[in-house]
Tab-separated table of C-alpha atoms and ligand atoms in Angstrom:
chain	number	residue	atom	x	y	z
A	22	UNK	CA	57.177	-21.180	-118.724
A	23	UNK	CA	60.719	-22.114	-118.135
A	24	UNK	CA	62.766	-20.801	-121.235
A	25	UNK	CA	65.573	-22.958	-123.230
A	26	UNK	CA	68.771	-22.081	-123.599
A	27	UNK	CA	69.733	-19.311	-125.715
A	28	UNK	CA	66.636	-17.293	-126.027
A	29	UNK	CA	66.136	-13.748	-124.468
A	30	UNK	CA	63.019	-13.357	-122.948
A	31	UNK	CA	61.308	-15.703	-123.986
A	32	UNK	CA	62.167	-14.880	-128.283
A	33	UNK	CA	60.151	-12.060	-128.150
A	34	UNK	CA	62.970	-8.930	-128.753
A	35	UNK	CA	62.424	-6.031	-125.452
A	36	UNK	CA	62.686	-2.562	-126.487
A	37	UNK	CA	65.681	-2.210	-125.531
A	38	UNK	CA	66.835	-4.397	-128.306
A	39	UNK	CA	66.412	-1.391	-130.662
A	40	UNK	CA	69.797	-0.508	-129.666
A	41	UNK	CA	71.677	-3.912	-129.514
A	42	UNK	CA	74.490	-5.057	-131.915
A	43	UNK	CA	76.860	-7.966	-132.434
A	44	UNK	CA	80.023	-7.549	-131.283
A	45	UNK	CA	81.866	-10.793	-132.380
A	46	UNK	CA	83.999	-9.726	-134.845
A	47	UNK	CA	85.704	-7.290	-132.613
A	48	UNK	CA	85.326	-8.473	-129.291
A	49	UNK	CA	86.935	-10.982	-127.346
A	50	UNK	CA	84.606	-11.790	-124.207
A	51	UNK	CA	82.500	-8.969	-125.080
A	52	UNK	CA	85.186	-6.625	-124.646
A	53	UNK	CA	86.293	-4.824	-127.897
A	54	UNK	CA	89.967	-4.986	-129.103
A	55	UNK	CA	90.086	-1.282	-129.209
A	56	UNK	CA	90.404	1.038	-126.089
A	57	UNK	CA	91.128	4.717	-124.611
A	58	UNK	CA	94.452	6.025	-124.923
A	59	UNK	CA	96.079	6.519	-121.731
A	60	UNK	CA	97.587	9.876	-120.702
A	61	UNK	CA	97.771	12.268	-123.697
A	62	UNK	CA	98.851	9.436	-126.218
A	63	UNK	CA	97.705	10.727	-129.918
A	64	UNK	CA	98.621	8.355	-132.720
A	65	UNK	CA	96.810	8.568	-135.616
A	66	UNK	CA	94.964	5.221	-136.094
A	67	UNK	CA	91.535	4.543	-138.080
A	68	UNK	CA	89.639	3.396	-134.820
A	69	UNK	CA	88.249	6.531	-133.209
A	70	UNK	CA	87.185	6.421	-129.174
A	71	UNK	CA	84.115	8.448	-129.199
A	72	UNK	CA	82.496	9.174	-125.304
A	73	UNK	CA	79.181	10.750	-124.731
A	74	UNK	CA	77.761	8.457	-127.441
A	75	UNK	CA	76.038	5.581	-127.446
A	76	UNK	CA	72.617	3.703	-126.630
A	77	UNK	CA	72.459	5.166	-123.083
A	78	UNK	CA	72.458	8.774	-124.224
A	79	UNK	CA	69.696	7.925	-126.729
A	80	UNK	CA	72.068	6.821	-130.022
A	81	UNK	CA	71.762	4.487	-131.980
A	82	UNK	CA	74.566	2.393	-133.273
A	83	UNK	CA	73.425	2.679	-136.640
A	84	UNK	CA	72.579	6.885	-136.586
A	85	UNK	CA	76.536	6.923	-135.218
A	86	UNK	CA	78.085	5.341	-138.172
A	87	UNK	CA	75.546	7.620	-140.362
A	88	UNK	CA	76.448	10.843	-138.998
A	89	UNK	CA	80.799	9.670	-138.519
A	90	UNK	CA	80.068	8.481	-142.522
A	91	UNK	CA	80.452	11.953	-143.441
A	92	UNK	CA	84.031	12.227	-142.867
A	93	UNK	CA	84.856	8.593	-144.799
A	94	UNK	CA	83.945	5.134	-144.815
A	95	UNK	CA	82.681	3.984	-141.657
A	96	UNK	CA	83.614	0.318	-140.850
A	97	UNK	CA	81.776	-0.086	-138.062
A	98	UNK	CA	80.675	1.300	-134.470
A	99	UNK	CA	81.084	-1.067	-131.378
A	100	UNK	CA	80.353	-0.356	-127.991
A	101	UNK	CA	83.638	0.341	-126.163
A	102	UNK	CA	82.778	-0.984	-123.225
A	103	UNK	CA	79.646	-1.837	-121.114
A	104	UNK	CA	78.614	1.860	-120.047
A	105	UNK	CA	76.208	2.371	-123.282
A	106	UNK	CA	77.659	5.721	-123.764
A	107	UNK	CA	81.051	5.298	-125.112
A	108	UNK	CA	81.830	3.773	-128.604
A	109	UNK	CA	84.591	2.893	-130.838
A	110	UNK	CA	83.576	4.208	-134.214
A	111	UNK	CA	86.036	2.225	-137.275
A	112	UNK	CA	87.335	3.854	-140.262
A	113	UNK	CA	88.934	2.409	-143.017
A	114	UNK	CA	91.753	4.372	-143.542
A	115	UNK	CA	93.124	7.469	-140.804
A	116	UNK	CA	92.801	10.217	-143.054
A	117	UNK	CA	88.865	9.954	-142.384
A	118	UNK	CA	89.433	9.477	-139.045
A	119	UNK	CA	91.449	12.294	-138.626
A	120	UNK	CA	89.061	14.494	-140.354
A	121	UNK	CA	86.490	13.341	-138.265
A	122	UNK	CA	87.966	13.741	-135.057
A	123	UNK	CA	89.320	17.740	-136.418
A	124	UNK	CA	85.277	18.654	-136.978
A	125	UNK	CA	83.459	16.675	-133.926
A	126	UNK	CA	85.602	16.717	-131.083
A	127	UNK	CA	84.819	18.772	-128.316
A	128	UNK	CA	82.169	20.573	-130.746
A	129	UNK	CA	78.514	19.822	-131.142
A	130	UNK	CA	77.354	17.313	-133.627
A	131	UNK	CA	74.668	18.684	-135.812
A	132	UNK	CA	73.361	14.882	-136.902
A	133	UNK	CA	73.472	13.719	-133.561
A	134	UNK	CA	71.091	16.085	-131.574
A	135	UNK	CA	73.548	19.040	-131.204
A	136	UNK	CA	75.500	16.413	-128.795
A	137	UNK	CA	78.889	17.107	-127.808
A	138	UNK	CA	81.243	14.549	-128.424
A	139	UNK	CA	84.704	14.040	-126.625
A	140	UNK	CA	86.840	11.961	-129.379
A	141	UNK	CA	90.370	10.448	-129.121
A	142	UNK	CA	91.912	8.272	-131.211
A	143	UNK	CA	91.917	4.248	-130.036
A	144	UNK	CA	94.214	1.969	-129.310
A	145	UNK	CA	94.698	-1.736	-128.827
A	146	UNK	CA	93.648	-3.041	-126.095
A	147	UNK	CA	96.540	-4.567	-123.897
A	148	UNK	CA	96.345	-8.360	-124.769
A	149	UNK	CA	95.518	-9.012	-120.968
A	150	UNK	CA	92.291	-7.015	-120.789
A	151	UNK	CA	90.961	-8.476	-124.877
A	152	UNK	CA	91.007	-11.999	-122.822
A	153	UNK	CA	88.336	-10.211	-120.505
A	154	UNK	CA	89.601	-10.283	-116.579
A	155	UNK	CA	86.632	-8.204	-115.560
A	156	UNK	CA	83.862	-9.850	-118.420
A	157	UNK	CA	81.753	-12.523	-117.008
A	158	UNK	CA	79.793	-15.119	-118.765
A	159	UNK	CA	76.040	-14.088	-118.439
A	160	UNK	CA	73.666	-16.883	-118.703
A	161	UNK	CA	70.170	-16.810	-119.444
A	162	UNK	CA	69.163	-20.088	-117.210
A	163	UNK	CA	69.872	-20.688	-114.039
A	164	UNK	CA	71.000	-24.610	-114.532
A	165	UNK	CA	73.976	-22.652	-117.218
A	166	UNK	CA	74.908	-21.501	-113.510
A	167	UNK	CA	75.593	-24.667	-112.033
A	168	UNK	CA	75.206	-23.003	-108.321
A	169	UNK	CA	73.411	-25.568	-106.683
A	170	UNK	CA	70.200	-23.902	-104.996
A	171	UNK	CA	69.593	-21.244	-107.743
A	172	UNK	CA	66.749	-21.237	-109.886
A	173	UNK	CA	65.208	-18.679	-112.428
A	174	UNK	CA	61.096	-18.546	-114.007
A	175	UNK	CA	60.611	-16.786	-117.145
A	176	UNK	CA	57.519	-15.148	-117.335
A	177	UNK	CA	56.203	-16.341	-113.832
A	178	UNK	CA	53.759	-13.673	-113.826
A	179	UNK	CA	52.036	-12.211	-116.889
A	180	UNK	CA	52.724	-8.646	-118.218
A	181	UNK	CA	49.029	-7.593	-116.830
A	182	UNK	CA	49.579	-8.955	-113.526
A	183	UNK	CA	53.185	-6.886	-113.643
A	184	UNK	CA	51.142	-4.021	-114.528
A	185	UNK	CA	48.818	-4.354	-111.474
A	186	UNK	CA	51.706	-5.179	-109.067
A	187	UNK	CA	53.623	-1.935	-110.284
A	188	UNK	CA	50.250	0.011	-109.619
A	189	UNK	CA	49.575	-1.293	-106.102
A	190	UNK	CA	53.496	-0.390	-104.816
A	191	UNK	CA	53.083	3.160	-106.830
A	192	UNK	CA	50.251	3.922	-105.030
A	193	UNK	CA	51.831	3.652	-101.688
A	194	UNK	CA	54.812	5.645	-99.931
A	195	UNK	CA	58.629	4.845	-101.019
A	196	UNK	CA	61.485	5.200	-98.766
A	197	UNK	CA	64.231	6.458	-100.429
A	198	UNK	CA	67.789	5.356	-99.669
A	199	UNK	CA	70.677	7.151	-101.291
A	200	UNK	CA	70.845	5.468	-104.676
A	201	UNK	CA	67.238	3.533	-104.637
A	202	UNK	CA	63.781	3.442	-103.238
A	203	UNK	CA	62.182	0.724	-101.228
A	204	UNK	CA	59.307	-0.427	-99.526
A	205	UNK	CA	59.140	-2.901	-96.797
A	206	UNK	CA	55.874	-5.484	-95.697
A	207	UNK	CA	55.599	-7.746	-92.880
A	208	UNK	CA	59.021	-6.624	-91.056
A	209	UNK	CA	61.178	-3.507	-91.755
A	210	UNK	CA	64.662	-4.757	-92.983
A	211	UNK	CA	66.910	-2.775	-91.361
A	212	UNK	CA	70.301	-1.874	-93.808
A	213	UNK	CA	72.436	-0.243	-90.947
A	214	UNK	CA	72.088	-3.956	-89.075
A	215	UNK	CA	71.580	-6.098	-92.058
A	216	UNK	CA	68.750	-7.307	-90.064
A	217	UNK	CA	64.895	-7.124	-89.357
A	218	UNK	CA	63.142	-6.249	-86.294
A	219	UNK	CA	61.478	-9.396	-85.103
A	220	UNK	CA	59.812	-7.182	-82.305
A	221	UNK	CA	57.953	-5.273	-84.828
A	222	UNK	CA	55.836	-6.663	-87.277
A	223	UNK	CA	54.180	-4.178	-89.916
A	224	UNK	CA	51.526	-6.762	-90.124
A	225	UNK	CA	50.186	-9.543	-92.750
A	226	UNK	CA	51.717	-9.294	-96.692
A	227	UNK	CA	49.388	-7.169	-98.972
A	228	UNK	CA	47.024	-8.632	-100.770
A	229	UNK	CA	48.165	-7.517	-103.721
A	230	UNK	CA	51.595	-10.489	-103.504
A	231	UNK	CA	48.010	-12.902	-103.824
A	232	UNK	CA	48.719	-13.540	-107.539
A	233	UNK	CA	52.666	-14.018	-106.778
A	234	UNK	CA	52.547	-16.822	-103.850
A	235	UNK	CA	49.491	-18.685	-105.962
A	236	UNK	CA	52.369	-19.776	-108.186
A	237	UNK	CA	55.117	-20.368	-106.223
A	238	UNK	CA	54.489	-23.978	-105.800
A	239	UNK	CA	55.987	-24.031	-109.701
A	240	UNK	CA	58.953	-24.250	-108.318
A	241	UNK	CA	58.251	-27.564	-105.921
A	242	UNK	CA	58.927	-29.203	-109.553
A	243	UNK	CA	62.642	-27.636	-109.370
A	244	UNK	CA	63.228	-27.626	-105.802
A	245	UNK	CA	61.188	-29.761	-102.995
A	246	UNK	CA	61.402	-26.870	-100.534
A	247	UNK	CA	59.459	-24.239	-102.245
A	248	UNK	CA	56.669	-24.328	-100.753
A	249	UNK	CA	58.181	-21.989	-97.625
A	250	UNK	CA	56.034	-19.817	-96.177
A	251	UNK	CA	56.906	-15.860	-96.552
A	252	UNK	CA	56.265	-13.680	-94.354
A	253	UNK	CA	58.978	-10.559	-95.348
A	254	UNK	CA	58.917	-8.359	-98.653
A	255	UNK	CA	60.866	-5.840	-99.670
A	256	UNK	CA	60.008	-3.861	-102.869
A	257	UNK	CA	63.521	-2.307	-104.554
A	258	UNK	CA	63.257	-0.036	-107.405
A	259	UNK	CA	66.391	0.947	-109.140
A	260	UNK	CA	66.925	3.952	-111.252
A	261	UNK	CA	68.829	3.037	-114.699
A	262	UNK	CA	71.920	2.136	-113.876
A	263	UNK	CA	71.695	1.708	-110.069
A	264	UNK	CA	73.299	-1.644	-108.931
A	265	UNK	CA	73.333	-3.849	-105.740
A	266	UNK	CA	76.698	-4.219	-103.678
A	267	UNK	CA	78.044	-8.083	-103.023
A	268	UNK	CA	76.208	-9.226	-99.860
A	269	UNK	CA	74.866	-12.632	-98.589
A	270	UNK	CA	71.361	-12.114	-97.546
A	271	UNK	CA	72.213	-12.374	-93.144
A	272	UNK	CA	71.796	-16.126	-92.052
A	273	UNK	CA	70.222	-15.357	-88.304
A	274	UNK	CA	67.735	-12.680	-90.038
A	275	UNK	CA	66.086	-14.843	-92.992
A	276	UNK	CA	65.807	-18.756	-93.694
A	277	UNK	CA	66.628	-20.977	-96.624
A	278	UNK	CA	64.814	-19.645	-99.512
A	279	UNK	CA	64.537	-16.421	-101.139
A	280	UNK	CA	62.680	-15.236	-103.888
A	281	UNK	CA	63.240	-12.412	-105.953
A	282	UNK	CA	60.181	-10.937	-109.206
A	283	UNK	CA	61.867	-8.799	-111.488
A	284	UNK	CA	59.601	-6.695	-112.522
A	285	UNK	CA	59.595	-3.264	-115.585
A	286	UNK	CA	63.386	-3.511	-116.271
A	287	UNK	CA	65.938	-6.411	-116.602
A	288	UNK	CA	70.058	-6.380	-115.112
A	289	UNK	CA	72.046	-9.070	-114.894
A	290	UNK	CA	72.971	-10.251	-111.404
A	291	UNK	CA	76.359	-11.354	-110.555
A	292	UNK	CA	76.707	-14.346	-108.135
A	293	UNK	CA	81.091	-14.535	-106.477
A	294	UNK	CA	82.450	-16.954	-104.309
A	295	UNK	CA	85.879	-16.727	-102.914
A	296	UNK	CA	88.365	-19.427	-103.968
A	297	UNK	CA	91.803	-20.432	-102.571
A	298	UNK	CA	93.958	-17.567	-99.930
A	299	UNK	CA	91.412	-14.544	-99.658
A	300	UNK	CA	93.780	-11.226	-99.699
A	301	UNK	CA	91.420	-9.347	-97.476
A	302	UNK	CA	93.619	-6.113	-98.984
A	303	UNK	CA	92.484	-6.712	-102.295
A	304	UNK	CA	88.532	-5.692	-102.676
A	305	UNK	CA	89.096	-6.021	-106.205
A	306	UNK	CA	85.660	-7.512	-107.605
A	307	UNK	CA	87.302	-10.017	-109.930
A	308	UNK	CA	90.643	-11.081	-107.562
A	309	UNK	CA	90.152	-14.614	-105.819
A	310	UNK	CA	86.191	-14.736	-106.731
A	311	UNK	CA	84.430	-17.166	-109.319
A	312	UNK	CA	82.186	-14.943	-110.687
A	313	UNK	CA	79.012	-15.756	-113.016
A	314	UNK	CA	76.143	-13.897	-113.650
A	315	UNK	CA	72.413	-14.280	-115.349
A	316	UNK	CA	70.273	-12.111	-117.223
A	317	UNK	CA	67.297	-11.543	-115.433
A	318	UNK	CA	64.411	-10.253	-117.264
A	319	UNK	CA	60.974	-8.645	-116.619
A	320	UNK	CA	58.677	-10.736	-114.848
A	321	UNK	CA	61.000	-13.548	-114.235
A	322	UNK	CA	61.270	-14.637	-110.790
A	323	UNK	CA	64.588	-16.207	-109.070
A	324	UNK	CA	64.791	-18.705	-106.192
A	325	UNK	CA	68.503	-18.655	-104.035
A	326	UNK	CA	68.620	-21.652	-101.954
A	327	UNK	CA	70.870	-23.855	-100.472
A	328	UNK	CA	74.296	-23.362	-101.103
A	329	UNK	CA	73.473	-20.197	-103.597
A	330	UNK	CA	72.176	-18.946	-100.756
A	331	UNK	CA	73.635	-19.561	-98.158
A	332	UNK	CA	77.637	-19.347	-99.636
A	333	UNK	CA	77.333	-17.624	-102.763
A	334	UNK	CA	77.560	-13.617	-103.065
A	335	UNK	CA	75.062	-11.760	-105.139
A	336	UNK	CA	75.147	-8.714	-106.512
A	337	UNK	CA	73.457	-6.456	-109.564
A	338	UNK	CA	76.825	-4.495	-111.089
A	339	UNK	CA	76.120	-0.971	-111.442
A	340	UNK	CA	75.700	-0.835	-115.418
A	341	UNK	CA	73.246	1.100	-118.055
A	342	UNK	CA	74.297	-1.194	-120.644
A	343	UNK	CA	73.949	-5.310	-119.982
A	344	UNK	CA	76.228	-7.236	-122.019
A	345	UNK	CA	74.686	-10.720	-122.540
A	346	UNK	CA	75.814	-13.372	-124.819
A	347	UNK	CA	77.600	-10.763	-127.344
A	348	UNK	CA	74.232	-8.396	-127.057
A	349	UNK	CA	73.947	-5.114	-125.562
A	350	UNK	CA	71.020	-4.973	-123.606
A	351	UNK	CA	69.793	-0.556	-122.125
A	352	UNK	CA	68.264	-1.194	-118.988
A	353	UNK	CA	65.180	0.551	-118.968
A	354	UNK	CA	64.440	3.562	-116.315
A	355	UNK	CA	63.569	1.570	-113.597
A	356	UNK	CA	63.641	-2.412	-112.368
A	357	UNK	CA	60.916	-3.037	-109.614
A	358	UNK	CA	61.929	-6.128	-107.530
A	359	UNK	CA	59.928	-8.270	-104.851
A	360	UNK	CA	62.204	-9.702	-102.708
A	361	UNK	CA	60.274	-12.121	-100.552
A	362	UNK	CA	61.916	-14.362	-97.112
A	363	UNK	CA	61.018	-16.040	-94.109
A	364	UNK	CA	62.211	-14.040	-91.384
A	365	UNK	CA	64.033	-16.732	-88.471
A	366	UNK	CA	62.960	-17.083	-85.332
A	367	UNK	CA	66.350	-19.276	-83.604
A	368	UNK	CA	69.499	-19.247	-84.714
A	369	UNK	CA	70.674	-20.550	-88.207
A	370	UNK	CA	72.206	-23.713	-88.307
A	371	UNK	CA	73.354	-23.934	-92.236
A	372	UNK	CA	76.432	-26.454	-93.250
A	373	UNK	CA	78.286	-22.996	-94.373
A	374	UNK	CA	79.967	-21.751	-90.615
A	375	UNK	CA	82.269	-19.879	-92.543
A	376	UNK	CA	79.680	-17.513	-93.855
A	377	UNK	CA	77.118	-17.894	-90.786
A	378	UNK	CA	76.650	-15.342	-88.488
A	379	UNK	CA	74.605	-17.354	-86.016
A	380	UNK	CA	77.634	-19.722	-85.790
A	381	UNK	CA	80.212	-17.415	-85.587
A	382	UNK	CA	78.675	-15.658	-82.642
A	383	UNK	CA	78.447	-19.252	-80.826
A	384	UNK	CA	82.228	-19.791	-81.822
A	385	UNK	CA	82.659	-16.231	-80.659
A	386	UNK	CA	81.427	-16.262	-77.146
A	387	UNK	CA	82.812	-20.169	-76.487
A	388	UNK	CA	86.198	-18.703	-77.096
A	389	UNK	CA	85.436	-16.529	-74.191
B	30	AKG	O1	66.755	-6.738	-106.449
B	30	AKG	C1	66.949	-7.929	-106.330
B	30	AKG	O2	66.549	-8.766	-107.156
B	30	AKG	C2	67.741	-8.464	-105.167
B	30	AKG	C3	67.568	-7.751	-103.889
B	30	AKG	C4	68.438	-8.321	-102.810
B	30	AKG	O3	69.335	-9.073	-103.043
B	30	AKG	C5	68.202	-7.981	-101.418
B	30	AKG	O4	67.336	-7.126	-101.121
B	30	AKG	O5	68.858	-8.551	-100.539
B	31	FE2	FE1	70.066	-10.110	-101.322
């Protein structure tokens, strides 16, 4: 099923959504208006920045403002950013606040587990920031986008088949990198080359993918070239809040169109190209990129072709919390992903030079 606009997976709330809150009245972008001192700054001020706290470390929003309500009247708590375990809690009046911050900081909250809380009082954030330079609108379909090439399946394969798929890679041997594990089926993808080894092939996909390529031809209805055969898959599971780095997927070592089955946990993945003068200095994420990013949930599957593919960055950023459309969204303990190409055989002959490493090696030795 392909989902409209402005549901999250597919209406049906995750659990994760036990810990989600709206943030419009005090956010901007989705960051709030209220931020960490700087430096040892202490003005007394009703808005109290509270770390160690928050839906990552098990909190609710709801259990914060209940155990901060015994010190005064609790306006709200907002997350103070997108780590999950940092929140602003709001008083109405300083006095509270300051009584608060006198009994819980640095000591350990009886109503909150016995947690230790680090507490500073808030300030505004500088108007700059409240328009959001590093917030990025998250979509939750991939024609929001408007990448050409990029397409996104909601529920592509049911929760039993997601079940079975999570069995089959469980029961076989992980590789583990430094932040995540992976597997690899019909060629090893090698990360220190950002290639495969087209010498060595590990042999035919597992069975297992069966139920996964019987449906792929749902996309021929988005995109004529879906119907691609695959012959590469690599399995990724990441650890709560384990990202990706930017990369484009190497032109010479994979073709057009790759697919990518989320599968047991949801992020949001980031897409960046440069525009105008790049300032190769500057590896800020959000300096001379258009960024935009979708949610992508369990079992949905995304196809980057085309341009997305080919010219486009992607990325997962390296979050616990997922802020999308004004909703905090806990990534669970793991996302399983399938990543499925077509390893090349020649060289790749894409209309994007600029980002082709096949081409660049022909420009390279003709300048010889
Ligand atoms: O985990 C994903 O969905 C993406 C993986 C990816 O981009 C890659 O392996 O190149
Ligand atoms: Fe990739």
């Amino acid at each position: 099923m392909i989902l409209p606009a402005g549901r999250v997976n597919g209406g049906v709330a995750p659990p994760s959504f036990h810990f989600f809150t709206t943030l419009s009245r005090i956010c901007i972008m989705g960051l709030p208006k209220f931020t960490r001192p700087k430096g040892d700054h202490e003005e007394l001020s009703c808005n109290l920045y509270v770390a160690n706290c928050g839906p990552a470390v098990g909190l609710t929003l709801d259990g914060i403002a209940s155990a901060f309500s015994s010190y005064g009247t609790v306006k709200g708590v907002y997350p103070a950013d997108e780590s999950g375990c940092r929140v602003i809690v709001s008083y109405c009046d300083e006095s509270s606040a300051q009584s608060a911050l006198k009994a819980l900081n640095q000591n350990p909250c009886r109503d909150l587990g016995g947690r230790f809380l680090h507490i500073r009082y808030s300030v505004e954030r500088p108007p700059c920031q409240v328009r959001g330079t590093d917030s990025v609108q998250v979509y939750l379909e991939a024609s929001e986008l408007n990448i050409p090439g990029i397409y996104l399946i909601h529920d592509f394969v049911s929760a039993q088949e997601e079940e079975q798929l999570l069995a089959a890679v469980d029961a076989r041997p992980w590789h583990s990198l430094a932040k995540r594990r992976v597997q690899h089926y019909g060629y090893e993808f090698c990360y220190d080359i950002r290639n495969v080894n087209t010498q060595q092939q590990l042999g035919d996909l597992p069975s297992f993918v069966e139920c996964i390529f019987e449906k792929v031809p749902l996309f021929r209805k988005l995109h004529e070239a879906a119907d691609i055969s695959l012959d590469q898959l690599t399995v990724n599971e990441y650890p709560t809040g384990v990202g990706l780095s930017p990369h484009i997927d190497t032109h010479s070592a994979f073709e057009g169109s790759i697919y990518s089955l989320s599968l047991s946990g949801s992020c949001i993945m980031e897409f960046r190209a440069s525009v105008g003068d790049r300032d190769t200095n500057n590896s800020d994420y959000s300096s001379n990129f258009v960024r935009k990013a979708i949610y992508l949930p369990p079992r949905s599957m995304l196809l980057l072709s085309g341009e997305g593919r080919y010219a486009w960055q992607h990325y997962i950023p390296h979050h616990k919390v997922d802020m999308v459309k004004n909703t905090m969204i806990r990534r669970s303990s793991r996302r399983v992903s399938f990543t499925f190409r077509k390893v090349r055989k020649g060289p790749c002959q894409c209309d994007y030079p600029e980002f082709c490493d096949s081409q660049k090696e022909k420009q390279e030795i003709g300048s010889h």
